[in-house]
Short mmCIF file of C-alpha atoms and ligand atoms in Angstrom, two decimals:
data_model
loop_
_atom_site.label_atom_id
_atom_site.label_comp_id
_atom_site.label_asym_id
_atom_site.label_seq_id
_atom_site.Cartn_x
_atom_site.Cartn_y
_atom_site.Cartn_z
CA MET A 395 -4.05 -29.76 1.56
CA GLN A 396 -5.89 -26.49 2.09
CA VAL A 397 -5.74 -24.16 -0.89
CA ILE A 398 -5.70 -20.38 -0.63
CA LEU A 399 -6.21 -18.27 -3.73
CA THR A 400 -4.56 -14.88 -3.30
CA VAL A 401 -5.53 -11.92 -5.46
CA LEU A 402 -2.79 -9.35 -6.05
CA GLY A 403 -2.60 -6.52 -8.55
CA ALA A 404 -1.00 -3.32 -7.29
CA ARG A 405 2.42 -2.44 -5.86
CA PRO A 406 1.39 -2.11 -2.20
CA GLN A 407 -0.25 -5.54 -2.37
CA PHE A 408 2.96 -7.26 -3.45
CA ILE A 409 4.75 -5.64 -0.51
CA LYS A 410 2.07 -6.74 1.97
CA ALA A 411 1.84 -10.26 0.54
CA ALA A 412 5.57 -11.06 0.73
CA PRO A 413 5.71 -12.07 4.43
CA VAL A 414 2.20 -13.59 4.39
CA SER A 415 2.97 -15.87 1.43
CA ARG A 416 6.10 -17.03 3.22
CA ALA A 417 4.10 -17.74 6.39
CA ILE A 418 1.35 -19.56 4.45
CA ALA A 419 3.94 -21.91 2.95
CA ALA A 420 5.60 -22.42 6.34
CA ALA A 421 2.21 -23.34 7.82
CA GLY A 422 1.84 -26.10 5.21
CA MET A 423 -0.91 -24.56 3.08
CA ASP A 424 -0.97 -24.30 -0.70
CA GLU A 425 -1.21 -20.81 -2.23
CA ILE A 426 -2.22 -19.94 -5.77
CA ILE A 427 -1.46 -16.33 -6.65
CA VAL A 428 -3.63 -14.59 -9.22
CA HIS A 429 -2.19 -11.29 -10.50
CA THR A 430 -4.93 -9.14 -11.95
CA GLY A 431 -2.38 -7.22 -14.03
CA GLN A 432 -3.46 -3.86 -12.59
CA HIS A 433 0.20 -2.80 -12.19
CA PHE A 434 2.33 -4.10 -15.02
CA ASP A 435 5.56 -2.11 -15.51
CA ALA A 436 8.61 -4.11 -14.42
CA GLN A 437 9.40 -1.44 -11.80
CA MET A 438 5.81 -1.56 -10.46
CA SER A 439 5.42 -5.34 -10.36
CA ASP A 440 8.17 -7.86 -11.34
CA ILE A 441 10.86 -6.20 -9.25
CA PHE A 442 8.83 -6.83 -6.06
CA PHE A 443 8.27 -10.52 -6.85
CA ASP A 444 12.04 -10.89 -7.47
CA GLU A 445 13.38 -8.86 -4.54
CA LEU A 446 10.85 -10.03 -1.96
CA ASP A 447 10.80 -13.70 -3.08
CA ILE A 448 7.06 -13.75 -3.72
CA PRO A 449 5.91 -16.99 -5.44
CA LYS A 450 5.24 -16.57 -9.17
CA PRO A 451 1.58 -15.95 -10.01
CA ARG A 452 -0.19 -18.89 -11.66
CA TYR A 453 -2.43 -16.44 -13.57
CA ASN A 454 -1.92 -12.93 -14.88
CA LEU A 455 -5.26 -11.51 -15.98
CA SER A 456 -3.75 -8.46 -17.76
CA VAL A 457 -6.53 -6.08 -16.75
CA ASN A 458 -5.27 -2.51 -16.41
CA SER A 459 -5.43 1.10 -17.59
CA LEU A 460 -9.24 1.27 -17.57
CA GLY A 461 -11.91 3.26 -15.75
CA HIS A 462 -13.22 1.95 -12.45
CA GLY A 463 -16.24 0.10 -13.86
CA ALA A 464 -14.45 -1.54 -16.77
CA MET A 465 -11.41 -2.49 -14.69
CA THR A 466 -13.36 -3.93 -11.78
CA GLY A 467 -15.88 -5.63 -14.08
CA ARG A 468 -13.28 -7.37 -16.23
CA MET A 469 -11.34 -8.46 -13.16
CA LEU A 470 -14.52 -9.82 -11.60
CA GLU A 471 -15.28 -11.93 -14.67
CA LYS A 472 -11.75 -13.33 -15.03
CA LEU A 473 -11.30 -13.90 -11.28
CA GLU A 474 -14.53 -15.86 -11.16
CA GLU A 475 -13.21 -18.15 -13.92
CA ALA A 476 -9.94 -18.72 -12.02
CA MET A 477 -11.80 -19.41 -8.78
CA LEU A 478 -14.15 -21.88 -10.47
CA ALA A 479 -11.17 -23.68 -11.99
CA GLU A 480 -9.05 -23.79 -8.84
CA LYS A 481 -11.80 -24.33 -6.23
CA PRO A 482 -9.88 -22.71 -3.35
CA ASP A 483 -10.91 -23.13 0.29
CA LEU A 484 -10.46 -19.40 0.85
CA VAL A 485 -9.67 -16.23 -1.10
CA LEU A 486 -7.17 -13.75 0.33
CA VAL A 487 -7.23 -10.06 -0.60
CA TYR A 488 -5.14 -7.08 0.52
CA GLY A 489 -5.74 -3.40 0.99
CA ASP A 490 -8.13 -1.22 -0.95
CA THR A 491 -7.55 -1.24 -4.70
CA ASN A 492 -9.85 -2.26 -7.53
CA SER A 493 -8.12 -5.67 -7.46
CA THR A 494 -9.14 -6.01 -3.79
CA VAL A 495 -12.81 -5.33 -4.34
CA ALA A 496 -12.97 -7.51 -7.47
CA GLY A 497 -11.34 -10.43 -5.63
CA ALA A 498 -13.60 -10.10 -2.61
CA LEU A 499 -16.80 -9.80 -4.65
CA ALA A 500 -15.96 -12.65 -7.03
CA ALA A 501 -15.29 -14.99 -4.10
CA ALA A 502 -18.29 -13.93 -2.01
CA LYS A 503 -20.65 -14.55 -4.94
CA LEU A 504 -19.22 -18.07 -5.29
CA HIS A 505 -19.67 -18.63 -1.53
CA ILE A 506 -15.93 -18.90 -0.98
CA PRO A 507 -14.80 -17.41 2.36
CA VAL A 508 -12.88 -14.15 1.96
CA ALA A 509 -10.01 -13.00 4.20
CA HIS A 510 -9.10 -9.32 4.04
CA VAL A 511 -5.66 -8.16 5.16
CA GLU A 512 -5.69 -4.50 6.22
CA ALA A 513 -9.39 -4.56 7.07
CA GLY A 514 -11.22 -1.78 8.90
CA LEU A 515 -9.31 1.25 7.67
CA ARG A 516 -11.47 4.27 7.01
CA SER A 517 -10.82 7.81 5.80
CA PHE A 518 -14.56 8.61 6.05
CA ASN A 519 -14.21 10.22 2.63
CA ARG A 520 -16.40 8.37 0.14
CA ARG A 521 -14.99 10.41 -2.75
CA MET A 522 -11.86 8.25 -2.54
CA PRO A 523 -12.09 5.10 -4.69
CA GLU A 524 -10.10 3.32 -1.98
CA GLU A 525 -12.79 4.01 0.64
CA ILE A 526 -15.50 2.38 -1.48
CA ASN A 527 -13.23 -0.61 -2.16
CA ARG A 528 -12.46 -1.10 1.55
CA VAL A 529 -16.03 -0.80 2.75
CA VAL A 530 -17.29 -3.32 0.18
CA ALA A 531 -14.42 -5.75 0.78
CA ASP A 532 -14.91 -5.64 4.55
CA HIS A 533 -18.63 -6.24 4.32
CA VAL A 534 -18.22 -9.45 2.27
CA SER A 535 -15.27 -10.82 4.24
CA THR A 536 -15.41 -13.63 6.77
CA LEU A 537 -11.95 -13.04 8.24
CA LEU A 538 -10.87 -9.45 8.82
CA PHE A 539 -7.24 -8.86 9.73
CA CYS A 540 -6.91 -5.38 11.23
CA PRO A 541 -3.57 -3.58 11.54
CA THR A 542 -4.72 -1.21 14.30
CA ARG A 543 -7.15 -0.84 17.20
CA SER A 544 -8.92 1.99 15.39
CA ALA A 545 -9.57 -0.35 12.45
CA VAL A 546 -11.25 -2.84 14.82
CA ASP A 547 -13.36 0.01 16.23
CA ASN A 548 -14.33 1.20 12.74
CA LEU A 549 -15.62 -2.27 11.88
CA ALA A 550 -17.56 -2.53 15.15
CA ARG A 551 -19.28 0.77 14.33
CA GLU A 552 -20.44 -0.81 11.06
CA GLY A 553 -21.70 -3.89 12.91
CA ILE A 554 -18.80 -6.16 11.92
CA VAL A 555 -17.45 -8.04 14.95
CA ALA A 556 -17.29 -11.70 13.93
CA GLY A 557 -14.03 -12.89 12.40
CA VAL A 558 -12.21 -9.65 13.31
CA HIS A 559 -8.59 -10.03 14.48
CA ALA A 560 -6.11 -7.32 15.48
CA VAL A 561 -2.90 -8.81 14.10
CA GLY A 562 -0.64 -5.78 13.62
CA ASP A 563 0.68 -4.51 10.33
CA VAL A 564 2.21 -6.92 7.81
CA MET A 565 4.11 -4.00 6.27
CA PHE A 566 6.16 -3.87 9.46
CA ASP A 567 7.14 -7.51 8.86
CA THR A 568 8.22 -6.56 5.34
CA THR A 569 10.13 -3.51 6.53
CA LEU A 570 12.10 -5.42 9.16
CA ALA A 571 13.15 -8.02 6.58
CA ALA A 572 14.12 -5.29 4.11
CA ILE A 573 16.18 -3.06 6.40
CA GLU A 574 19.02 -5.56 6.71
CA ARG A 575 18.95 -6.68 3.09
CA SER A 576 18.74 -3.15 1.72
CA GLY A 577 21.88 -2.15 3.64
CA GLU A 578 23.73 -4.97 1.86
CA ARG A 579 22.16 -4.77 -1.58
CA SER A 580 21.09 -1.19 -2.30
CA ARG A 581 23.54 1.55 -3.29
CA ILE A 582 20.92 4.11 -4.28
CA VAL A 583 21.90 6.71 -1.69
CA GLU A 584 25.45 6.74 -3.05
CA ALA A 585 24.31 6.58 -6.68
CA LEU A 586 22.18 9.70 -6.21
CA GLY A 587 25.05 11.45 -4.36
CA LEU A 588 22.96 11.93 -1.21
CA ALA A 589 24.34 12.56 2.25
CA PRO A 590 22.35 10.69 4.94
CA GLN A 591 19.70 12.81 6.68
CA SER A 592 20.11 15.65 4.17
CA TYR A 593 17.16 14.99 1.87
CA ALA A 594 13.42 14.26 1.78
CA ILE A 595 11.55 11.52 -0.09
CA ALA A 596 8.28 12.42 -1.80
CA THR A 597 5.63 10.33 -3.55
CA ILE A 598 2.33 11.53 -5.03
CA HIS A 599 -0.19 9.38 -6.89
CA ARG A 600 -3.60 9.45 -5.23
CA ALA A 601 -6.44 10.27 -7.60
CA GLU A 602 -7.75 12.89 -5.17
CA ASN A 603 -4.46 14.83 -5.70
CA THR A 604 -3.76 14.13 -9.34
CA ASP A 605 -7.17 14.26 -11.00
CA ASP A 606 -8.05 17.87 -10.16
CA ALA A 607 -5.73 20.33 -11.94
CA GLU A 608 -6.04 23.03 -9.28
CA ARG A 609 -5.34 20.59 -6.46
CA PHE A 610 -2.42 19.02 -8.30
CA ALA A 611 -0.92 22.50 -8.81
CA ARG A 612 -1.21 23.14 -5.05
CA VAL A 613 0.58 19.89 -4.26
CA ILE A 614 3.39 20.75 -6.70
CA ALA A 615 3.70 24.28 -5.28
CA TRP A 616 3.93 22.82 -1.75
CA LEU A 617 6.73 20.46 -2.84
CA GLU A 618 8.59 23.27 -4.62
CA ALA A 619 8.49 25.36 -1.43
CA ALA A 620 9.74 22.40 0.64
CA ALA A 621 12.53 21.77 -1.90
CA ARG A 622 13.96 25.19 -1.10
CA GLU A 623 14.83 23.81 2.38
CA ARG A 624 16.42 20.49 1.36
CA PRO A 625 16.65 18.35 -1.77
CA ILE A 626 13.60 16.22 -2.51
CA ILE A 627 13.91 12.86 -4.25
CA MET A 628 10.65 11.80 -5.88
CA PRO A 629 10.18 8.33 -7.38
CA VAL A 630 7.36 9.10 -9.80
CA HIS A 631 4.32 6.81 -10.01
CA PRO A 632 3.15 6.17 -13.62
CA ARG A 633 -0.14 8.01 -12.96
CA THR A 634 1.79 11.11 -11.95
CA ARG A 635 4.40 10.70 -14.70
CA LYS A 636 1.60 10.80 -17.28
CA LEU A 637 0.42 14.12 -15.83
CA PHE A 638 3.89 15.64 -15.74
CA ASP A 639 4.39 14.62 -19.37
CA ALA A 640 0.95 15.74 -20.55
CA ARG A 641 1.18 19.17 -18.91
CA GLY A 642 4.91 19.67 -19.41
CA LEU A 643 5.36 20.05 -15.64
CA ALA A 644 8.64 19.62 -13.76
CA PRO A 645 8.56 20.71 -10.13
CA GLU A 646 11.48 23.02 -9.47
CA GLY A 647 14.11 21.64 -7.07
CA VAL A 648 12.55 18.17 -7.00
CA VAL A 649 14.68 15.32 -8.37
CA LEU A 650 12.34 13.07 -10.34
CA ILE A 651 13.36 9.41 -10.64
CA ASP A 652 11.61 6.29 -11.93
CA PRO A 653 9.79 4.11 -9.38
CA VAL A 654 12.31 2.12 -7.37
CA GLY A 655 12.29 -1.41 -5.97
CA TYR A 656 11.59 -2.12 -2.33
CA LEU A 657 15.20 -2.46 -1.22
CA ASP A 658 16.15 0.90 -2.76
CA MET A 659 13.04 2.45 -1.20
CA ALA A 660 13.89 1.05 2.24
CA ARG A 661 17.43 2.42 1.96
CA LEU A 662 16.21 5.83 0.78
CA LEU A 663 13.72 5.97 3.64
CA HIS A 664 16.21 4.82 6.23
CA ASN A 665 18.54 7.72 5.45
CA ALA A 666 15.93 10.41 4.81
CA ALA A 667 15.29 13.49 6.96
CA ALA A 668 11.61 13.75 5.99
CA VAL A 669 8.85 12.06 3.97
CA PHE A 670 6.18 13.96 1.99
CA THR A 671 3.49 11.69 0.59
CA ASP A 672 -0.11 10.86 -0.16
CA SER A 673 0.64 7.11 -0.04
CA GLY A 674 -0.94 4.98 2.66
CA GLY A 675 2.00 2.63 3.00
CA LEU A 676 4.65 5.32 3.12
CA GLN A 677 3.07 7.11 6.09
CA LYS A 678 3.67 4.02 8.21
CA GLU A 679 7.05 3.21 6.74
CA ALA A 680 8.19 6.72 7.65
CA TYR A 681 7.40 5.80 11.26
CA PHE A 682 9.02 2.34 10.95
CA HIS A 683 12.23 4.10 9.87
CA ARG A 684 11.61 6.87 12.46
CA VAL A 685 11.44 9.64 9.86
CA PRO A 686 8.86 12.45 10.30
CA CYS A 687 6.16 12.53 7.62
CA VAL A 688 3.88 15.19 6.16
CA THR A 689 0.81 13.66 4.51
CA LEU A 690 -0.39 15.67 1.53
CA ARG A 691 -4.04 14.79 2.06
CA ASP A 692 -6.86 16.28 4.09
CA GLU A 693 -7.38 13.16 6.20
CA THR A 694 -5.66 9.85 6.85
CA GLU A 695 -6.68 6.33 7.79
CA TRP A 696 -3.44 5.93 9.75
CA VAL A 697 -4.54 8.14 12.64
CA GLU A 698 -2.06 6.51 15.04
CA THR A 699 0.87 8.02 13.14
CA ILE A 700 -0.62 11.50 13.72
CA GLU A 701 -1.46 10.86 17.39
CA ALA A 702 2.07 9.54 18.02
CA GLY A 703 3.71 12.65 16.54
CA TRP A 704 5.40 11.02 13.53
CA ASN A 705 3.00 12.34 10.92
CA ARG A 706 0.94 15.46 10.28
CA LEU A 707 -1.49 16.56 7.58
CA TRP A 708 -0.30 19.34 5.30
CA THR A 709 -3.40 21.32 6.26
CA GLY A 710 -3.42 20.23 9.89
CA PRO A 711 -1.82 21.30 13.17
CA ASP A 712 1.87 20.79 13.97
CA TYR A 713 3.31 17.45 15.16
CA GLN A 714 2.08 16.05 18.48
CA PRO A 715 4.76 14.99 21.00
CA ARG A 716 6.45 11.83 19.75
CA ARG A 717 5.91 8.33 21.11
CA ASP A 718 5.98 4.75 19.85
CA ILE A 719 2.96 3.06 18.26
CA PRO A 720 2.21 -0.39 19.77
CA ASP A 721 -0.59 -1.24 17.30
CA TYR A 722 1.65 -2.30 14.41
CA GLY A 723 3.05 -5.25 16.37
CA SER A 724 6.52 -6.74 16.47
CA GLY A 725 7.00 -7.86 12.88
CA GLN A 726 5.19 -11.17 13.39
CA SER A 727 1.83 -10.27 11.86
CA ALA A 728 2.21 -12.61 8.91
CA PRO A 729 2.70 -15.80 10.98
CA ALA A 730 -0.30 -14.73 13.11
CA ILE A 731 -2.42 -14.39 9.97
CA ALA A 732 -1.25 -17.76 8.62
CA ALA A 733 -2.16 -19.46 11.92
CA LEU A 734 -5.66 -17.93 11.84
CA LEU A 735 -6.12 -18.95 8.18
CA ARG A 736 -5.11 -22.50 9.01
CA GLU A 737 -7.58 -22.64 11.83
CA ALA A 738 -10.38 -21.31 9.59
CA ILE A 739 -10.10 -23.69 6.62
C1 UD1 B 1357 -3.91 2.11 -7.62
C2 UD1 B 1357 -4.99 2.09 -6.56
C3 UD1 B 1357 -4.60 2.98 -5.39
C4 UD1 B 1357 -3.22 2.61 -4.86
C5 UD1 B 1357 -2.21 2.59 -5.99
C6 UD1 B 1357 -0.90 2.08 -5.48
C7 UD1 B 1357 -7.28 1.78 -7.43
C8 UD1 B 1357 -8.55 2.44 -7.72
N1 UD1 B 1357 -6.25 2.58 -7.09
O1 UD1 B 1357 -3.84 3.42 -8.14
O2 UD1 B 1357 -5.53 2.80 -4.34
O3 UD1 B 1357 -2.83 3.55 -3.89
O4 UD1 B 1357 -2.66 1.72 -7.03
O5 UD1 B 1357 0.17 2.43 -6.30
O6 UD1 B 1357 -7.19 0.58 -7.49
N2 UD1 B 1357 0.16 2.57 -14.89
C9 UD1 B 1357 1.25 2.30 -15.67
N3 UD1 B 1357 2.05 1.26 -15.29
C10 UD1 B 1357 1.83 0.50 -14.19
C11 UD1 B 1357 0.71 0.82 -13.40
C12 UD1 B 1357 -0.12 1.85 -13.77
O7 UD1 B 1357 1.49 2.95 -16.69
O8 UD1 B 1357 2.61 -0.41 -13.91
C13 UD1 B 1357 -0.76 3.67 -15.31
C14 UD1 B 1357 -2.08 3.10 -15.82
O9 UD1 B 1357 -2.02 2.85 -17.19
C15 UD1 B 1357 -3.04 4.23 -15.49
C16 UD1 B 1357 -2.43 4.89 -14.26
O10 UD1 B 1357 -1.08 4.45 -14.18
O11 UD1 B 1357 -3.07 5.17 -16.51
C17 UD1 B 1357 -3.17 4.58 -12.99
O12 UD1 B 1357 -3.18 3.17 -12.73
P1 UD1 B 1357 -4.38 2.48 -11.90
O13 UD1 B 1357 -4.05 1.06 -11.69
O14 UD1 B 1357 -5.68 2.82 -12.50
O15 UD1 B 1357 -4.40 3.25 -10.51
P2 UD1 B 1357 -3.22 3.73 -9.55
O16 UD1 B 1357 -3.11 5.20 -9.64
O17 UD1 B 1357 -2.01 2.93 -9.82
N1 UDP B 1358 7.33 2.11 -2.99
C1 UDP B 1358 8.40 1.51 -3.65
N2 UDP B 1358 8.99 2.20 -4.69
C2 UDP B 1358 8.56 3.44 -5.08
C3 UDP B 1358 7.48 4.03 -4.37
C4 UDP B 1358 6.87 3.33 -3.35
O1 UDP B 1358 8.81 0.40 -3.32
O2 UDP B 1358 9.13 3.99 -6.02
C5 UDP B 1358 6.68 1.36 -1.91
C6 UDP B 1358 6.59 2.09 -0.60
O3 UDP B 1358 7.79 1.95 0.13
C7 UDP B 1358 5.40 1.41 0.06
C8 UDP B 1358 4.51 1.09 -1.11
O4 UDP B 1358 5.34 1.16 -2.28
O5 UDP B 1358 5.78 0.19 0.66
C9 UDP B 1358 3.39 2.07 -1.17
O6 UDP B 1358 2.68 1.86 -2.33
P1 UDP B 1358 1.86 3.03 -3.05
O7 UDP B 1358 2.30 4.34 -2.53
O8 UDP B 1358 1.95 2.75 -4.50
O9 UDP B 1358 0.37 2.70 -2.61
P2 UDP B 1358 -0.50 3.02 -1.34
O10 UDP B 1358 0.24 2.58 -0.13
O11 UDP B 1358 -0.80 4.49 -1.35
O12 UDP B 1358 -1.75 2.25 -1.58
#
């Protein structure tokens, strides 16, 4: 049987992996999940494995809370050991975190083919750690699964054309599965006393927003101004929580809650009037739930959401006229990926 070793570590990777792991099993391949340990709180990790039925990781490398070099380096060393022990036919990585780049590099150095889900995204801002991680992962990958046409074009501009497949966005697969289940299982809208379409959801965690005090203050001031129009519910990422605690900050009018599981998040999004975020995943999910988004960044990789009028940059022009976005597919990206993996190994 063909063996795929999947490297996961951060919240968005669990969410992307859920439908792909299911499709890999359905296609008759064996999957070994290695959790780097990058995200480790129950609300940042375990809850997604439980709610989204992701197979239990065989390894947890417990590497977290370190600088970029130390984190990536330790992951690299431990991932290499796991790959040598398991001898997979292929290594699968997702997105653009330090876990992604460590997984891709460890495999490439052992001459194991690498498949990258969410390949080809570019912000063209090399100050973002995510941009470095994506570029490196793409350049050592043999299979590149792109969620959008623009991602395919970005790779072509860097000379990468072999092994590139436009498969749509696996997060749409996850969202479709969650919408129904969240209606049955999540009561968060009621628990928070929210009337549908009366509130906004906000999330902030990107290093480019949190690590510079002046910039972080601007983001908070923007949210406080927006909260004067309608209540804002903000599930707070641990990186941001640390800053709030360290600086004694509490944005006025913003309801801060702990990070929530995927079903609660889907329900909150489905009933929201607006989304304010610097998250990559949330910009698309806002569109999947047909909620307008403001992205609190100076650029975005998800340019289609801007062009189709569902998203705008906080610094940028107003919304374009609205239309649908065909790129993300029909919720069948994961089976398409599994079929291509099967063909390749
Ligand atoms: C990481 C990714 C980012 C992604 C985000 C998704 C990198 C460089 N960054 O950022 O691209 O958008 O995940 O959420 O890989 N922490 C906890 N508990 C946890 C997780 C983190 O307390 O469960 C704390 C860590 O101790 C650390 C801080 O949060 O102090 C940041 O964690 P880290 O993994 O370095 O980066 P993220 O900001 O989560
Ligand atoms: N998310 C969640 N609970 C939360 C906040 C976010 O389930 O409290 C989900 C969100 O719906 C999206 C994903 O986490 O699917 C986005 O992850 P994150 O913002 O951490 O990372 P990014 O997408 O920016 O890499």
